[in-house]
PDB file of C-alpha atoms and ligand atoms in Angstrom:
ATOM      1  CA  MET A 274       0.180   0.118   0.272  1.00 64.00           C
ATOM      2  CA  THR A 275       1.361   3.835  -0.798  1.00 66.00           C
ATOM      3  CA  PRO A 276       1.335   5.782   1.886  1.00 71.00           C
ATOM      4  CA  SER A 277      -1.007   8.832   0.805  1.00 71.00           C
ATOM      5  CA  ASP A 278       2.137  11.383   1.182  1.00 83.00           C
ATOM      6  CA  VAL A 279       3.925   9.190  -1.354  1.00 91.00           C
ATOM      7  CA  LYS A 280       3.182  10.241  -5.072  1.00 95.00           C
ATOM      8  CA  VAL A 281       5.285   7.272  -6.754  1.00 97.00           C
ATOM      9  CA  LEU A 282       7.303   7.912  -9.831  1.00 97.00           C
ATOM     10  CA  PHE A 283       9.124   4.818 -11.019  1.00 98.00           C
ATOM     11  CA  SER A 284       6.758   1.598 -10.042  1.00 97.00           C
ATOM     12  CA  ALA A 285       8.305  -1.381  -8.779  1.00 98.00           C
ATOM     13  CA  GLU A 286       6.855  -2.882 -12.452  1.00 98.00           C
ATOM     14  CA  GLU A 287       9.200  -0.546 -14.310  1.00 98.00           C
ATOM     15  CA  ILE A 288      12.314  -0.501 -12.409  1.00 98.00           C
ATOM     16  CA  ALA A 289      12.580  -5.020 -12.006  1.00 98.00           C
ATOM     17  CA  ALA A 290      12.316  -4.374 -15.996  1.00 98.00           C
ATOM     18  CA  ARG A 291      14.506  -1.428 -16.755  1.00 98.00           C
ATOM     19  CA  VAL A 292      17.412  -3.078 -13.521  1.00 98.00           C
ATOM     20  CA  HIS A 293      17.061  -6.286 -16.211  1.00 98.00           C
ATOM     21  CA  VAL A 294      18.235  -4.113 -18.555  1.00 98.00           C
ATOM     22  CA  LEU A 295      20.616  -2.462 -17.239  1.00 98.00           C
ATOM     23  CA  ALA A 296      22.503  -5.106 -16.377  1.00 98.00           C
ATOM     24  CA  ARG A 297      23.221  -6.312 -19.506  1.00 98.00           C
ATOM     25  CA  GLU A 298      24.612  -3.283 -20.913  1.00 98.00           C
ATOM     26  CA  ILE A 299      27.508  -3.628 -18.119  1.00 98.00           C
ATOM     27  CA  ALA A 300      27.874  -6.978 -18.803  1.00 97.00           C
ATOM     28  CA  ALA A 301      28.032  -6.646 -22.569  1.00 97.00           C
ATOM     29  CA  ALA A 302      30.859  -2.889 -21.256  1.00 96.00           C
ATOM     30  CA  VAL A 303      32.694  -4.521 -18.250  1.00 94.00           C
ATOM     31  CA  ASP A 304      35.431  -7.555 -17.079  1.00 90.00           C
ATOM     32  CA  HIS A 305      32.900 -10.272 -15.956  1.00 85.00           C
ATOM     33  CA  ASN A 306      35.843 -11.104 -12.128  1.00 86.00           C
ATOM     34  CA  CYS A 307      35.163  -7.142 -11.588  1.00 95.00           C
ATOM     35  CA  LEU A 308      34.924  -6.287  -8.108  1.00 97.00           C
ATOM     36  CA  LEU A 309      31.493  -4.594  -7.440  1.00 98.00           C
ATOM     37  CA  VAL A 310      31.852  -1.650  -4.621  1.00 98.00           C
ATOM     38  CA  ALA A 311      28.046  -1.205  -3.859  1.00 98.00           C
ATOM     39  CA  ILE A 312      27.768   2.971  -1.180  1.00 97.00           C
ATOM     40  CA  LEU A 313      25.847   2.192   1.730  1.00 96.00           C
ATOM     41  CA  LYS A 314      23.361   2.794   2.460  1.00 94.00           C
ATOM     42  CA  GLY A 315      20.806   4.013  -0.367  1.00 95.00           C
ATOM     43  CA  SER A 316      21.800   1.326  -2.962  1.00 97.00           C
ATOM     44  CA  PHE A 317      20.936  -1.771  -0.650  1.00 98.00           C
ATOM     45  CA  VAL A 318      18.448  -2.546  -2.598  1.00 98.00           C
ATOM     46  CA  PHE A 319      19.186  -1.879  -6.070  1.00 98.00           C
ATOM     47  CA  SER A 320      22.479  -3.286  -4.842  1.00 98.00           C
ATOM     48  CA  ALA A 321      20.958  -6.657  -4.601  1.00 98.00           C
ATOM     49  CA  ASP A 322      18.888  -6.435  -7.428  1.00 98.00           C
ATOM     50  CA  LEU A 323      21.051  -5.218 -10.051  1.00 98.00           C
ATOM     51  CA  ILE A 324      23.669  -8.447  -9.208  1.00 98.00           C
ATOM     52  CA  ARG A 325      21.107 -10.843  -9.647  1.00 98.00           C
ATOM     53  CA  GLU A 326      20.301  -9.966 -13.008  1.00 98.00           C
ATOM     54  CA  LEU A 327      24.171  -9.065 -13.944  1.00 97.00           C
ATOM     55  CA  HIS A 328      24.327 -13.204 -12.875  1.00 97.00           C
ATOM     56  CA  ASP A 329      21.782 -13.336 -15.664  1.00 97.00           C
ATOM     57  CA  ALA A 330      24.432 -11.322 -17.972  1.00 97.00           C
ATOM     58  CA  GLY A 331      27.207 -14.118 -17.408  1.00 96.00           C
ATOM     59  CA  MET A 332      29.102 -11.926 -14.847  1.00 96.00           C
ATOM     60  CA  ARG A 333      30.845 -13.726 -12.244  1.00 96.00           C
ATOM     61  CA  PRO A 334      30.985 -10.226  -9.916  1.00 96.00           C
ATOM     62  CA  GLN A 335      33.151  -9.601  -6.409  1.00 96.00           C
ATOM     63  CA  ILE A 336      30.918  -7.775  -3.979  1.00 97.00           C
ATOM     64  CA  ASP A 337      32.703  -5.722  -1.467  1.00 98.00           C
ATOM     65  CA  PHE A 338      30.857  -1.636   0.899  1.00 98.00           C
ATOM     66  CA  LEU A 339      31.603   0.827   1.406  1.00 98.00           C
ATOM     67  CA  THR A 340      29.508   3.031   3.935  1.00 97.00           C
ATOM     68  CA  LEU A 341      29.587   6.939   3.755  1.00 94.00           C
ATOM     69  CA  SER A 342      28.219   9.441   5.046  1.00 88.00           C
ATOM     70  CA  SER A 343      28.099  13.093   4.450  1.00 76.00           C
ATOM     71  CA  TYR A 344      27.257  16.135   7.120  1.00 66.00           C
ATOM     72  CA  GLY A 345      24.869  19.056   6.070  1.00 52.00           C
ATOM     73  CA  GLU A 346      21.531  19.552   5.855  1.00 50.00           C
ATOM     74  CA  ALA A 347      18.572  16.613   6.376  1.00 50.00           C
ATOM     75  CA  THR A 348      17.825  16.512   2.042  1.00 55.00           C
ATOM     76  CA  GLN A 349      21.127  17.466   1.322  1.00 57.00           C
ATOM     77  CA  SER A 350      24.722  16.113   1.165  1.00 58.00           C
ATOM     78  CA  SER A 351      27.941  18.244   1.692  1.00 60.00           C
ATOM     79  CA  GLY A 352      30.690  18.356   0.730  1.00 71.00           C
ATOM     80  CA  HIS A 353      32.342  16.741   3.762  1.00 85.00           C
ATOM     81  CA  ILE A 354      32.664  13.100   3.463  1.00 91.00           C
ATOM     82  CA  GLU A 355      33.356  10.523   6.218  1.00 92.00           C
ATOM     83  CA  VAL A 356      34.318   6.960   5.524  1.00 95.00           C
ATOM     84  CA  VAL A 357      32.422   4.912   8.203  1.00 95.00           C
ATOM     85  CA  HIS A 358      33.134   1.395   6.625  1.00 97.00           C
ATOM     86  CA  ASP A 359      35.929   0.953   4.718  1.00 97.00           C
ATOM     87  CA  VAL A 360      35.976  -1.741   1.780  1.00 96.00           C
ATOM     88  CA  THR A 361      37.892  -5.180   2.776  1.00 94.00           C
ATOM     89  CA  ASP A 362      38.673  -6.343  -0.200  1.00 87.00           C
ATOM     90  CA  ARG A 363      42.321  -5.318  -2.462  1.00 91.00           C
ATOM     91  CA  VAL A 364      41.278  -2.416  -4.822  1.00 95.00           C
ATOM     92  CA  ARG A 365      44.514  -2.899  -5.959  1.00 96.00           C
ATOM     93  CA  ALA A 366      45.033  -3.652  -9.927  1.00 95.00           C
ATOM     94  CA  ARG A 367      41.284  -4.248 -10.307  1.00 96.00           C
ATOM     95  CA  ALA A 368      38.337  -3.276 -11.975  1.00 96.00           C
ATOM     96  CA  VAL A 369      36.196  -1.993  -9.794  1.00 98.00           C
ATOM     97  CA  ILE A 370      32.741  -0.843 -10.731  1.00 98.00           C
ATOM     98  CA  LEU A 371      31.089   1.407  -7.640  1.00 98.00           C
ATOM     99  CA  ILE A 372      26.865   0.818  -7.084  1.00 98.00           C
ATOM    100  CA  ASP A 373      25.130   3.680  -5.940  1.00 98.00           C
ATOM    101  CA  ASP A 374      21.907   5.094  -4.909  1.00 98.00           C
ATOM    102  CA  ILE A 375      22.153   8.488  -6.108  1.00 97.00           C
ATOM    103  CA  LEU A 376      24.591  11.055  -8.528  1.00 97.00           C
ATOM    104  CA  GLU A 377      23.364  14.634  -7.792  1.00 95.00           C
ATOM    105  CA  SER A 378      25.879  17.105  -6.684  1.00 94.00           C
ATOM    106  CA  GLY A 379      28.750  14.575  -7.105  1.00 95.00           C
ATOM    107  CA  ARG A 380      30.338  14.532  -4.300  1.00 94.00           C
ATOM    108  CA  THR A 381      30.174  10.983  -3.162  1.00 95.00           C
ATOM    109  CA  LEU A 382      30.555   9.368  -5.561  1.00 96.00           C
ATOM    110  CA  ALA A 383      34.022  11.940  -6.772  1.00 96.00           C
ATOM    111  CA  TYR A 384      35.361  11.398  -3.080  1.00 96.00           C
ATOM    112  CA  ALA A 385      34.847   7.627  -3.667  1.00 97.00           C
ATOM    113  CA  LYS A 386      35.846   7.013  -7.080  1.00 97.00           C
ATOM    114  CA  THR A 387      39.251   9.419  -5.698  1.00 97.00           C
ATOM    115  CA  MET A 388      39.741   6.930  -3.164  1.00 97.00           C
ATOM    116  CA  LEU A 389      39.637   3.618  -4.822  1.00 97.00           C
ATOM    117  CA  LEU A 390      42.114   4.625  -7.765  1.00 97.00           C
ATOM    118  CA  ASP A 391      44.209   6.196  -4.855  1.00 97.00           C
ATOM    119  CA  ARG A 392      44.507   3.635  -3.763  1.00 96.00           C
ATOM    120  CA  GLY A 393      46.160   1.623  -7.192  1.00 97.00           C
ATOM    121  CA  ALA A 394      42.742   0.370  -8.918  1.00 97.00           C
ATOM    122  CA  GLU A 395      43.283  -0.494 -12.376  1.00 97.00           C
ATOM    123  CA  ALA A 396      40.377   0.919 -13.523  1.00 97.00           C
ATOM    124  CA  VAL A 397      36.750   2.773 -11.832  1.00 98.00           C
ATOM    125  CA  ARG A 398      33.558   2.808 -13.022  1.00 98.00           C
ATOM    126  CA  VAL A 399      30.054   4.818 -12.358  1.00 98.00           C
ATOM    127  CA  CYS A 400      26.709   3.246 -11.821  1.00 98.00           C
ATOM    128  CA  VAL A 401      23.894   4.022 -10.637  1.00 98.00           C
ATOM    129  CA  PHE A 402      20.327   3.866 -10.060  1.00 98.00           C
ATOM    130  CA  LEU A 403      19.353   7.094 -10.026  1.00 98.00           C
ATOM    131  CA  ASP A 404      20.732  10.420 -11.050  1.00 98.00           C
ATOM    132  CA  LYS A 405      19.581  13.646 -11.291  1.00 97.00           C
ATOM    133  CA  ARG A 406      21.971  15.413 -13.797  1.00 95.00           C
ATOM    134  CA  HIS A 407      21.226  19.242 -13.676  1.00 95.00           C
ATOM    135  CA  LYS A 408      22.266  19.371 -10.917  1.00 94.00           C
ATOM    136  CA  ARG A 409      26.188  18.432 -10.665  1.00 95.00           C
ATOM    137  CA  LYS A 410      28.251  20.096  -8.048  1.00 94.00           C
ATOM    138  CA  VAL A 411      30.999  18.270  -9.616  1.00 95.00           C
ATOM    139  CA  PRO A 412      32.300  17.496 -12.331  1.00 94.00           C
ATOM    140  CA  ILE A 413      32.104  13.452 -12.799  1.00 96.00           C
ATOM    141  CA  GLU A 414      29.325  11.301 -14.689  1.00 97.00           C
ATOM    142  CA  ALA A 415      28.102   7.898 -14.334  1.00 98.00           C
ATOM    143  CA  ASP A 416      28.268   4.691 -16.947  1.00 98.00           C
ATOM    144  CA  PHE A 417      25.764   3.396 -16.396  1.00 98.00           C
ATOM    145  CA  VAL A 418      22.612   5.206 -15.434  1.00 98.00           C
ATOM    146  CA  GLY A 419      18.967   3.379 -14.754  1.00 98.00           C
ATOM    147  CA  PHE A 420      17.296   6.691 -14.740  1.00 98.00           C
ATOM    148  CA  GLU A 421      16.995  10.395 -15.276  1.00 98.00           C
ATOM    149  CA  CYS A 422      15.268  11.387 -12.101  1.00 97.00           C
ATOM    150  CA  PRO A 423      13.257  14.986 -12.475  1.00 95.00           C
ATOM    151  CA  ASP A 424      14.801  17.442  -9.662  1.00 94.00           C
ATOM    152  CA  LYS A 425      12.409  16.006  -6.633  1.00 94.00           C
ATOM    153  CA  PHE A 426      13.324  15.415  -2.869  1.00 95.00           C
ATOM    154  CA  VAL A 427      12.692  10.833  -3.936  1.00 96.00           C
ATOM    155  CA  VAL A 428      12.067   8.055  -2.044  1.00 97.00           C
ATOM    156  CA  GLY A 429      12.031   4.121  -1.978  1.00 97.00           C
ATOM    157  CA  TYR A 430      13.852   1.083  -3.223  1.00 98.00           C
ATOM    158  CA  GLY A 431      16.969   1.454  -0.449  1.00 98.00           C
ATOM    159  CA  LEU A 432      16.353   5.832  -0.739  1.00 97.00           C
ATOM    160  CA  ASP A 433      15.210   7.048   3.076  1.00 95.00           C
ATOM    161  CA  HIS A 434      14.227  10.252   4.160  1.00 94.00           C
ATOM    162  CA  ALA A 435      15.035  10.287   7.650  1.00 93.00           C
ATOM    163  CA  HIS A 436      15.880   7.006   7.697  1.00 92.00           C
ATOM    164  CA  TYR A 437      11.672   5.444   6.972  1.00 94.00           C
ATOM    165  CA  TYR A 438      11.038   4.782   3.965  1.00 96.00           C
ATOM    166  CA  ARG A 439      14.007   2.176   2.383  1.00 97.00           C
ATOM    167  CA  GLU A 440      10.866  -0.421   2.125  1.00 97.00           C
ATOM    168  CA  LEU A 441       9.117   0.906  -0.493  1.00 97.00           C
ATOM    169  CA  PRO A 442       9.605  -1.115  -3.382  1.00 97.00           C
ATOM    170  CA  TYR A 443       8.975   1.587  -5.739  1.00 97.00           C
ATOM    171  CA  VAL A 444      10.238   4.929  -5.587  1.00 98.00           C
ATOM    172  CA  GLY A 445       8.412   8.235  -5.077  1.00 97.00           C
ATOM    173  CA  VAL A 446       8.239  11.499  -4.307  1.00 96.00           C
ATOM    174  CA  ILE A 447       6.887  12.853  -0.631  1.00 88.00           C
ATOM    175  CA  GLY A 448       5.047  15.893  -1.198  1.00 75.00           C
ATOM    176  CA  ASP A 449       5.682  17.821  -4.473  1.00 60.00           C
ATOM    177  CA  GLN A 450       8.142  20.678  -3.593  1.00 54.00           C
ATOM    178  CA  PRO A 451      11.414  21.264  -5.917  1.00 49.00           C
ATOM    179  CA  ARG A 452      14.732  20.911  -3.601  1.00 47.00           C
ATOM    180  CA  ALA A 453      15.847  24.188  -2.387  1.00 47.00           C
ATOM    181  CA  ASP A 454      19.387  24.733  -3.228  1.00 46.00           C
TER     182      ASP A 454
HETATM  183  P1  LIG B1034      26.442  13.574  -4.494  1.00 66.88           P
HETATM  184  O1  LIG B1034      26.278  13.387  -5.350  1.00 66.88           O
HETATM  185  O2  LIG B1034      25.437  15.072  -3.933  1.00 66.88           O
HETATM  186  O3  LIG B1034      27.290  13.726  -3.352  1.00 66.88           O
HETATM  187  O4  LIG B1034      25.076  12.922  -2.983  1.00 66.88           O
HETATM  188  C1  LIG B1034      24.151  11.772  -3.749  1.00 66.88           C
HETATM  189  C2  LIG B1034      23.322  10.937  -2.761  1.00 66.88           C
HETATM  190  O5  LIG B1034      23.015  11.902  -1.833  1.00 66.88           O
HETATM  191  C3  LIG B1034      23.256  10.458  -2.339  1.00 66.88           C
HETATM  192  O6  LIG B1034      23.736   9.778  -2.267  1.00 66.88           O
HETATM  193  C4  LIG B1034      21.762   9.841  -1.610  1.00 66.88           C
HETATM  194  O7  LIG B1034      22.340   9.702  -1.019  1.00 66.88           O
HETATM  195  C5  LIG B1034      21.335  11.472  -1.503  1.00 66.88           C
HETATM  196  N1  LIG B1034      20.650  12.164  -2.239  1.00 66.88           N
HETATM  197  C6  LIG B1034      20.031  12.958  -3.612  1.00 66.88           C
HETATM  198  N2  LIG B1034      19.133  13.594  -3.136  1.00 66.88           N
HETATM  199  C7  LIG B1034      18.192  12.304  -2.969  1.00 66.88           C
HETATM  200  C8  LIG B1034      16.906  12.187  -3.020  1.00 66.88           C
HETATM  201  O8  LIG B1034      15.987  12.662  -4.057  1.00 66.88           O
HETATM  202  N3  LIG B1034      16.403  11.256  -2.017  1.00 66.88           N
HETATM  203  C9  LIG B1034      17.214  10.926  -1.389  1.00 66.88           C
HETATM  204  N4  LIG B1034      17.000   9.807  -0.250  1.00 66.88           N
HETATM  205  N5  LIG B1034      19.042  11.044  -1.113  1.00 66.88           N
HETATM  206  C10 LIG B1034      19.020  12.129  -2.135  1.00 66.88           C
HETATM  207 MG1  LIG B1035      24.589   7.996  -0.675  1.00 66.88          MG
END
């Protein structure tokens, strides 16, 4: 049941269809033995669906997790990013794909990409579920994108607002307000 304050933006069916195709786009382009690094917490649902589609598409990746936090206003990432839980697998000389929920200012993914390249990763590619491409503050683009996302604060499919809504099987918008920056 959809909470009364949430308007569906991408349904569970639309997401499943897109993740199926996205996995095939990735499998056609990358080393099948790469290391996938899911950025927590927001990407956990997307990552779980994507890795099973990647398996069906023939890939045999290793999977690790990186928990980052950025401090600032509740609905906006700030420039200060901290590693809360680091990757534990070897990164040096690996082809890495970073998986994140949303690419917005680009600060989070630019930080993670630089960190892994500094540790000697052979290549770091970026896969995001949602791309707010007009909100970029630093120059970084995703190699693989699930959906273009309007400039609204979205929840569900792993994405939260104050730790709620992550369990929604679809992506929705709370209210109908464009975000103030
Ligand atoms: P940035 O690219 O600005 O560094 O940060 C992107 C991060 O901000 C995402 O990983 C996500 O955690 C958070 N974020 C950005 N837009 C939204 C949104 O609409 N909803 C939610 N729940 N988080 C968002
Ligand atoms: Mg995030």
